[in-house]
């Protein structure tokens, strides 16, 4: 089952989450609007290429397209629960740890780390932790990363931009 669970988590779930977090940072209201925005679409498609390559190389899956013109969920609904989605084995950090040099996933992770929607309890807790312990504390406590890891350093660099 692992290949099929990872395929769903690292494609549909990752793509939706990235569209939501990057879209939120740009003031976009819906996932459809986010995916229709060229800069956001580039991040989502780039990340899905990264995760797709991993899935193809690891499990022999065929490349699939991520798109559903009927998706009109609100960005804040899809983005909710960032603490879970930034967990060590979930849809953002999970695939990023398995890919040699993720670029687009890191951009999406940086957007997720900045998610500060006041009506999302987890976003509020994450931002409080970030204020107290810095991005380093969030990367260690929420994402399960250590300063020795390349991914930790790459995310730290992206969040500093």
N, CA and C of each residue as an Amber inpcrd file, in Angstrom:
protein
   483
   0.8030000  -1.2060000   0.0000000   0.0000000   0.0000000   0.0000000
   0.8480000   1.2740000   0.0000000   2.0540000   1.2030000   0.5280000
   2.8790000   2.3990000   0.6480000   3.0200000   3.1670000  -0.6660000
   3.2910000   2.5010000  -1.7970000   3.4190000   3.2640000  -3.0380000
   2.1640000   4.0770000  -3.3720000   1.0040000   3.4960000  -3.1360000
  -0.2440000   4.1760000  -3.4900000  -0.5870000   5.2890000  -2.5000000
  -0.2540000   5.0650000  -1.2400000  -0.4450000   6.1240000  -0.2420000
   0.4720000   7.2930000  -0.5630000   1.7390000   7.0020000  -0.8480000
   2.6780000   8.0780000  -1.1870000   2.2550000   8.7860000  -2.4690000
   1.7450000   8.0410000  -3.4470000   1.3270000   8.6750000  -4.6990000
   0.2430000   9.7100000  -4.4290000  -0.7570000   9.3740000  -3.6320000
  -1.8220000  10.3320000  -3.3340000  -1.2890000  11.4850000  -2.4890000
  -0.5360000  11.1600000  -1.4530000  -0.0130000  12.1810000  -0.5510000
   0.9200000  13.1410000  -1.2780000   1.8020000  12.6060000  -2.1340000
   2.8340000  13.4130000  -2.7740000   2.3850000  14.0520000  -4.0870000
   1.1700000  13.7520000  -4.5330000   0.6720000  14.4070000  -5.7500000
  -0.5210000  15.2870000  -5.3980000  -1.6750000  14.6810000  -5.2170000
  -2.8900000  15.4720000  -4.9750000  -2.7450000  16.3300000  -3.7170000
  -2.3890000  15.7050000  -2.5900000  -2.3190000  16.4450000  -1.3370000
  -1.2190000  17.5070000  -1.3480000  -0.0580000  17.1520000  -1.8680000
   1.0430000  18.1170000  -1.9430000   0.6740000  19.2730000  -2.8630000
   0.1340000  18.9620000  -4.0260000  -0.2390000  20.0100000  -4.9830000
  -1.2610000  20.9720000  -4.4270000  -2.3010000  20.4340000  -3.7800000
  -3.3130000  21.3000000  -3.1810000  -2.7210000  22.1740000  -2.0860000
  -1.9160000  21.5760000  -1.2230000  -1.3230000  22.3360000  -0.1210000
  -0.4290000  23.4600000  -0.6500000   0.3930000  23.1520000  -1.6370000
   1.2820000  24.1840000  -2.1840000   0.4930000  25.3080000  -2.8360000
  -0.5400000  24.9620000  -3.5960000  -1.3770000  25.9970000  -4.2100000
  -2.0020000  26.8730000  -3.1310000  -2.4160000  26.2550000  -2.0310000
  -3.0400000  27.0060000  -0.9420000  -2.0490000  27.9330000  -0.2480000
  -0.8860000  27.4170000   0.1360000   0.0690000  28.2340000   0.8960000
   0.6830000  29.3400000   0.0470000   1.0600000  29.0190000  -1.1740000
   1.6280000  30.0510000  -2.0480000   0.5310000  31.0380000  -2.4440000
  -0.6620000  30.5300000  -2.7040000  -1.7880000  31.3990000  -3.0280000
  -2.1310000  32.3350000  -1.8930000  -2.1380000  31.8290000  -0.6780000
  -2.4270000  32.6580000   0.5000000  -1.4290000  33.8100000   0.5960000
  -0.1510000  33.5030000   0.3740000   0.8810000  34.5410000   0.4690000
   0.6860000  35.6400000  -0.5720000  -0.0040000  35.3090000  -1.6610000
  -0.2430000  36.3050000  -2.7110000  -1.6570000  36.8820000  -2.6610000
  -2.3890000  36.5760000  -1.5970000  -3.7190000  37.1390000  -1.4340000
  -4.7920000  36.5170000  -2.3020000  -4.5450000  35.3080000  -2.8020000
  -5.5000000  34.5960000  -3.6480000  -6.5630000  33.9510000  -2.7570000
  -7.8020000  33.8900000  -3.2380000  -8.9060000  33.3700000  -2.4360000
  -9.2270000  31.8920000  -2.6500000  -9.0870000  31.3840000  -3.8930000
  -9.4530000  29.9920000  -4.1620000  -8.2900000  29.2260000  -4.7970000
  -8.3850000  27.9080000  -4.6880000  -7.3640000  27.0460000  -5.3000000
  -7.3700000  27.2250000  -6.8100000  -8.5380000  27.3220000  -7.4120000
  -8.6100000  27.5180000  -8.8710000  -7.8910000  28.7960000  -9.2740000
  -8.1400000  29.8890000  -8.5480000  -7.4350000  31.1500000  -8.8390000
  -5.9260000  30.9570000  -8.6870000  -5.5320000  30.2380000  -7.6550000
  -4.1040000  30.0070000  -7.4160000  -3.4750000  29.2500000  -8.5810000
  -4.1110000  28.1660000  -8.9940000  -3.5630000  27.3530000 -10.0860000
  -3.5970000  28.1140000 -11.4070000  -4.5190000  29.0530000 -11.5460000
  -4.5970000  29.8690000 -12.7610000  -3.6010000  31.0340000 -12.7630000
  -2.9120000  31.2580000 -11.6500000  -1.9100000  32.3150000 -11.5510000
  -0.5650000  31.7320000 -11.9760000   0.0350000  32.2590000 -13.0470000
   1.2510000  31.6380000 -13.6030000   2.3770000  31.3960000 -12.5980000
   2.6700000  32.3430000 -11.7140000   3.7800000  32.1560000 -10.7600000
   3.4860000  31.0210000  -9.7850000   2.2350000  30.9350000  -9.3510000
   1.8500000  29.8750000  -8.4110000   1.8230000  28.5400000  -9.1340000
   1.2670000  28.5370000 -10.3210000   1.2120000  27.3030000 -11.1160000
   2.6250000  26.7610000 -11.3500000   3.5750000  27.6380000 -11.5790000
   4.9610000  27.2090000 -11.7920000   5.5020000  26.4850000 -10.5570000
   5.2210000  27.0200000  -9.3720000   5.6780000  26.3690000  -8.1370000
   4.9990000  25.0110000  -7.9750000   3.6760000  24.9630000  -8.1690000
   2.9320000  23.7120000  -8.0100000   3.4050000  22.6770000  -9.0250000
   3.4780000  23.0600000 -10.2850000   3.9200000  22.1070000 -11.3120000
   5.3690000  21.6810000 -11.0900000   6.2110000  22.6230000 -10.6770000
   7.6050000  22.2830000 -10.4020000   7.7230000  21.2750000  -9.2750000
   6.9620000  21.4900000  -8.2080000   6.9890000  20.5660000  -7.0720000
   6.4310000  19.2050000  -7.4710000   5.3700000  19.2110000  -8.2700000
   4.8000000  17.9320000  -8.6990000   5.7310000  17.1930000  -9.6530000
   6.5130000  17.9130000 -10.3920000   7.5420000  17.2620000 -11.2180000
   8.5770000  16.6050000 -10.3020000   8.9610000  17.3210000  -9.2330000
   9.9280000  16.7600000  -8.2810000   9.3780000  15.5030000  -7.6200000
   8.1450000  15.5680000  -7.1100000   7.5770000  14.3990000  -6.4440000
   7.2730000  13.2930000  -7.4460000   6.8320000  13.6800000  -8.6390000
   6.5440000  12.6890000  -9.6750000   7.7810000  11.9100000 -10.0740000
   8.9000000  12.6060000 -10.1980000  10.1580000  11.9260000 -10.5420000
  10.5310000  10.9130000  -9.4710000  10.3560000  11.3000000  -8.2120000
  10.6290000  10.3630000  -7.1160000   9.7270000   9.1360000  -7.2280000
   8.4260000   9.3520000  -7.4330000   7.4740000   8.2350000  -7.5100000
   7.7520000   7.3270000  -8.7080000   8.1220000   7.9180000  -9.8200000
   8.4480000   7.1320000 -11.0210000   9.7110000   6.3060000 -10.7810000
  10.7440000   6.9590000 -10.2500000  12.0120000   6.2630000 -10.0100000
  11.8930000   5.1760000  -8.9410000  11.1060000   5.4580000  -7.9030000
  11.0020000   4.5320000  -6.7800000  10.0250000   3.3990000  -7.0300000
   8.8730000   3.7200000  -7.6230000   7.8050000   2.7250000  -7.7490000
   7.4140000   2.3940000  -9.1910000   7.9740000   3.0960000 -10.1540000
   7.6550000   2.8220000 -11.5430000   6.3070000   3.3610000 -12.0030000
   5.7380000   4.3020000 -11.2510000   4.4680000   4.9020000 -11.6730000
   4.6670000   5.7040000 -12.9470000   3.5860000   5.8890000 -13.6610000
   3.5990000   6.7530000 -14.8340000   3.2960000   8.1780000 -14.3980000
   3.7900000   9.1220000 -15.1610000   3.5440000  10.5320000 -14.8440000
   2.0630000  10.8490000 -15.0080000   1.5230000  11.5860000 -14.0340000
   0.1180000  11.9910000 -14.0710000   0.0220000  13.5030000 -14.0040000
  -1.0510000  14.0310000 -14.5700000  -1.2890000  15.4760000 -14.4910000
  -2.0640000  15.8030000 -13.2350000  -1.7480000  16.9600000 -12.6610000
  -2.4850000  17.4560000 -11.5050000  -3.2910000  18.6470000 -11.9650000
  -4.5810000  18.4490000 -12.0540000  -5.4250000  19.5900000 -12.3820000
  -6.8680000  19.1400000 -12.3610000  -7.6860000  19.9740000 -11.8180000
  -9.1160000  19.7350000 -11.8260000  -9.7630000  21.1060000 -11.9010000
 -10.3210000  21.4250000 -13.0470000 -10.8910000  22.7500000 -13.2780000
 -12.0400000  23.0560000 -12.3310000 -12.5940000  22.0360000 -11.6730000
 -13.7350000  22.2620000 -10.7980000 -13.3340000  22.5520000  -9.3570000
 -12.0470000  22.5140000  -9.0590000 -11.6190000  22.7800000  -7.6980000
 -11.7680000  24.2750000  -7.4250000 -12.6570000  24.5800000  -6.5050000
 -12.8270000  25.9870000  -6.1680000 -12.8090000  26.1680000  -4.6610000
 -12.1820000  25.2400000  -3.9640000 -12.0390000  25.3640000  -2.5230000
 -11.3580000  26.6700000  -2.1630000 -11.7090000  27.1770000  -0.9920000
 -11.0240000  28.3640000  -0.4910000  -9.6100000  27.9840000  -0.0790000
  -8.6930000  28.8720000  -0.3590000  -7.2890000  28.6590000  -0.0230000
  -7.1360000  28.3860000   1.4740000  -7.8220000  29.1460000   2.3120000
  -7.6720000  28.9770000   3.7580000  -8.2430000  27.6440000   4.2550000
  -9.2110000  27.0750000   3.5520000  -9.7200000  25.7620000   3.9480000
  -8.6940000  24.6870000   3.6290000  -8.1080000  24.7600000   2.4480000
  -7.1120000  23.7680000   2.0350000  -5.8240000  23.9170000   2.8490000
  -5.4920000  25.1370000   3.2320000  -4.2450000  25.4000000   3.9670000
  -4.3440000  25.0810000   5.4570000  -5.5600000  24.9000000   5.9690000
  -5.6880000  24.7140000   7.4180000  -4.8870000  23.5090000   7.9000000
  -4.5350000  23.5530000   9.1670000  -3.7460000  22.5010000   9.8200000
  -2.3050000  22.4390000   9.3200000  -1.6160000  23.5770000   9.2860000
  -0.2370000  23.5580000   8.7840000   0.7320000  22.7510000   9.6410000
   0.4570000  22.6100000  10.9360000   1.3710000  21.8270000  11.7710000
   1.4070000  20.3780000  11.3040000   0.2570000  19.8380000  10.9680000
   0.1960000  18.4650000  10.4630000   0.8400000  18.3730000   9.0850000
   0.5130000  19.3170000   8.2270000   0.9920000  19.2620000   6.8390000
   2.4940000  19.5070000   6.7330000   3.0720000  20.1330000   7.7510000
   4.5230000  20.3340000   7.7880000   5.2240000  19.2570000   8.6120000
   4.4860000  18.2450000   9.0190000   5.0680000  17.1460000   9.7920000
   6.1290000  16.3990000   8.9980000   6.9880000  15.7290000   9.7210000
   8.1520000  15.0600000   9.1280000   7.8230000  14.0990000   7.9980000
   6.6650000  13.4600000   8.0500000   6.3230000  12.4670000   7.0320000
   5.0810000  12.8320000   6.2350000   4.6480000  14.0660000   6.3360000
   3.4220000  14.4530000   5.6470000   3.7290000  15.0310000   4.2700000
   2.7770000  15.7190000   3.6850000   2.7670000  16.0990000   2.2710000
   3.8080000  17.1170000   1.8220000   4.4600000  17.8110000   2.7350000
   5.4510000  18.8010000   2.3150000   6.8670000  18.3500000   2.6670000
   7.1200000  18.1220000   3.9320000   8.4580000  17.6990000   4.3600000
   8.7390000  16.2650000   3.9120000   7.7290000  15.4030000   3.9820000
   7.9100000  13.9970000   3.5940000   8.5400000  13.8210000   2.2270000
   7.9230000  14.3780000   1.1730000   8.5410000  14.2030000  -0.1440000
   9.8470000  14.9850000  -0.2850000   9.9310000  16.1430000   0.3580000
  11.1570000  16.9540000   0.2370000  12.3670000  16.2070000   0.7850000
  12.1640000  15.3740000   1.8120000  13.2680000  14.5910000   2.3840000
  13.7230000  13.4910000   1.4330000  12.8630000  13.0720000   0.5290000
  13.1740000  11.9520000  -0.3560000  13.7710000  12.3920000  -1.6920000
  13.7850000  13.6800000  -1.9300000  14.2500000  14.2140000  -3.2070000
  15.6140000  14.8650000  -2.9820000  16.5320000  14.6180000  -3.9060000
  17.9050000  15.1110000  -3.7270000  17.9920000  16.6110000  -3.5140000
  17.5270000  17.3740000  -4.4330000  17.6280000  18.8310000  -4.3240000
  16.3080000  19.4770000  -4.7120000  15.3230000  19.3950000  -3.8270000
  14.0410000  20.0120000  -4.1710000  14.1720000  21.5300000  -4.2350000
  13.5500000  22.1120000  -5.2110000  13.5650000  23.5660000  -5.3740000
  12.1650000  24.1180000  -5.1120000  11.2050000  23.5840000  -5.8470000
   9.8370000  24.0930000  -5.7530000   9.1490000  23.6630000  -4.4590000
   9.4340000  22.4670000  -4.0020000   8.8820000  22.0480000  -2.7160000
   9.3480000  22.9860000  -1.6090000  10.5940000  23.3940000  -1.6650000
  11.1260000  24.2970000  -0.6510000  10.4210000  25.6510000  -0.7030000
  10.1230000  26.1310000  -1.8980000   9.3700000  27.3860000  -2.0150000
   7.9920000  27.2560000  -1.3590000   7.3450000  26.1220000  -1.5840000
   6.0450000  25.8740000  -0.9790000   6.1290000  25.7130000   0.5280000
   7.1650000  25.0560000   1.0030000   7.3720000  24.8910000   2.4420000
   7.5830000  26.2490000   3.0970000   8.3600000  27.1000000   2.4580000
   8.5830000  28.4500000   2.9940000   7.2680000  29.2080000   3.0880000
   6.4050000  29.0690000   2.0790000   5.0930000  29.7260000   2.1160000
   4.2480000  29.1520000   3.2500000   4.3030000  27.8350000   3.4450000
   3.5430000  27.2040000   4.5320000   4.0340000  27.6930000   5.8930000
   5.3270000  27.8560000   6.0270000   5.8920000  28.3360000   7.2920000
   5.4930000  29.7820000   7.5980000   5.1150000  30.5190000   6.5810000
   4.6740000  31.9040000   6.7610000   3.1570000  32.0130000   6.9330000
   2.4460000  30.9120000   6.8110000   0.9800000  30.9090000   6.8760000
   0.5300000  31.4070000   8.2470000  -0.2140000  32.4900000   8.2560000
  -0.5810000  33.1320000   9.5220000  -2.0660000  33.4810000   9.6330000
  -2.9180000  32.6960000   8.9820000  -4.3590000  32.9580000   9.0060000
  -4.8520000  32.9160000  10.4530000  -5.3580000  34.0410000  10.9340000
  -5.7350000  34.2010000  12.3390000  -6.8630000  33.2780000  12.7840000
  -7.6590000  32.7790000  11.8650000  -8.7730000  31.8960000  12.2280000
  -8.3820000  30.4150000  12.2130000  -7.1200000  30.1270000  11.9540000
  -6.6200000  28.7520000  11.9580000  -5.7770000  28.5730000  13.2170000
  -6.2890000  27.7760000  14.1500000  -5.6230000  27.5870000  15.4350000
  -4.1840000  27.0890000  15.2760000  -3.9590000  26.1720000  14.3450000
  -2.6050000  25.6500000  14.1340000  -1.6790000  26.7130000  13.5470000
  -2.2040000  27.5420000  12.6610000  -1.3870000  28.6250000  12.0940000
  -0.9770000  29.5930000  13.1880000  -1.8900000  29.8920000  14.0830000
  -1.6000000  30.8010000  15.1990000  -0.5320000  30.1890000  16.1030000
  -0.6680000  28.8890000  16.4140000   0.3370000  28.2210000  17.2550000
   1.6970000  28.1830000  16.5670000   1.6920000  27.9160000  15.2540000
   2.9590000  27.8620000  14.5230000   3.6500000  29.2310000  14.5420000
   2.8880000  30.2810000  14.3250000   3.4910000  31.6120000  14.3160000
   3.9750000  32.0170000  15.7100000   3.2890000  31.5710000  16.7540000
   3.7500000  31.8340000  18.1260000   5.0750000  31.1170000  18.3740000
   5.1820000  29.8650000  17.9190000   6.4320000  29.1160000  18.0510000
   7.5340000  29.7940000  17.2510000   7.1920000  30.2490000  16.0590000
   8.1830000  30.9320000  15.2150000   8.6760000  32.2130000  15.8900000
   7.7670000  32.9360000  16.5230000   8.1510000  34.1660000  17.2220000
   9.0410000  33.8490000  18.4240000   8.7130000  32.7590000  19.1230000
   9.4590000  32.3780000  20.3210000  10.8190000  31.7660000  19.9990000
  10.8630000  30.8490000  19.0170000  12.0800000  30.0740000  18.7710000
  12.6640000  30.2530000  17.3780000  12.0660000  31.1410000  16.6000000
  12.5570000  31.3730000  15.2540000  12.1630000  30.2560000  14.3020000
  12.4850000  30.4510000  13.0580000  12.1810000  29.4400000  12.0450000
  12.9140000  28.1390000  12.3610000  14.0820000  28.2720000  12.9830000
  14.8610000  27.0920000  13.3630000  14.0690000  26.1900000  14.3110000
  13.3980000  26.8020000  15.2730000  12.5870000  26.0300000  16.2190000
  11.4390000  25.3160000  15.5350000  10.7980000  25.9830000  14.5800000
   9.6990000  25.3590000  13.8420000  10.2270000  24.1890000  13.0150000
  11.3550000  24.3930000  12.3450000  11.9250000  23.3210000  11.5300000
  12.2670000  22.0980000  12.3740000  12.7550000  22.3300000  13.5730000
  13.1280000  21.2080000  14.4300000  11.9140000  20.5700000  15.1000000
  11.0520000  21.3850000  15.7060000   9.9440000  20.8530000  16.5030000
   8.7640000  20.3730000  15.6600000   8.4510000  21.0520000  14.5890000
   7.2900000  20.7000000  13.7790000   7.6810000  19.8000000  12.6130000
   8.7580000  20.1700000  11.9260000   9.1530000  19.4480000  10.7110000
  10.0770000  18.2680000  10.9870000  10.6020000  18.1820000  12.2020000
  11.4750000  17.0690000  12.5500000  12.8150000  17.0940000  11.8470000
  13.2690000  18.2900000  11.4580000  14.5520000  18.4220000  10.7620000
  15.6350000  18.8820000  11.7410000  16.8810000  18.6020000  11.3890000
  18.0030000  19.0430000  12.2170000  18.9100000  19.9520000  11.3920000
  19.6520000  20.8200000  12.0690000  20.5410000  21.7480000  11.3550000
  21.5790000  21.0620000  10.4650000  21.8620000  19.8020000  10.7110000
  22.8510000  19.0760000   9.8960000  22.3010000  18.6760000   8.5340000
  20.9840000  18.6970000   8.3750000  20.3690000  18.2410000   7.1250000
  20.3820000  19.3400000   6.0640000  20.6620000  18.9380000   4.8390000
  20.6560000  19.8780000   3.7160000  19.2850000  20.5330000   3.5520000
  18.2260000  19.7580000   3.7500000  16.8710000  20.2960000   3.5960000
  16.6140000  21.4070000   4.6090000  17.0240000  21.2130000   5.8300000
  16.8990000  22.2320000   6.8780000  17.5670000  23.5250000   6.4150000
  18.8020000  23.3960000   5.9450000  19.5670000  24.5750000   5.5170000
  18.9290000  25.2470000   4.3010000  18.4230000  24.4590000   3.3730000
  17.7930000  25.0150000   2.1690000  16.5130000  25.7690000   2.5200000
  15.7170000  25.2210000   3.4300000  14.4900000  25.9030000   3.8570000
  14.8410000  27.1810000   4.6030000  15.8220000  27.1070000   5.4580000
  16.2740000  28.2910000   6.2030000  16.6900000  29.4010000   5.2420000
  17.4250000  29.0360000   4.2170000  17.8690000  30.0130000   3.2150000
  16.6640000  30.6170000   2.4670000  15.7020000  29.7760000   2.0770000
  14.5320000  30.2520000   1.3370000  13.6760000  31.1850000   2.1910000
  13.5530000  30.8840000   3.4870000  12.7250000  31.7360000   4.3490000
  13.3930000  33.0690000   4.6430000  14.6950000  33.1360000   4.4370000
  15.4130000  34.3910000   4.6670000  15.2910000  35.3490000   3.4890000
  14.8300000  34.8570000   2.3360000  14.7290000  35.7040000   1.1380000
  13.6200000  36.7170000   1.2470000
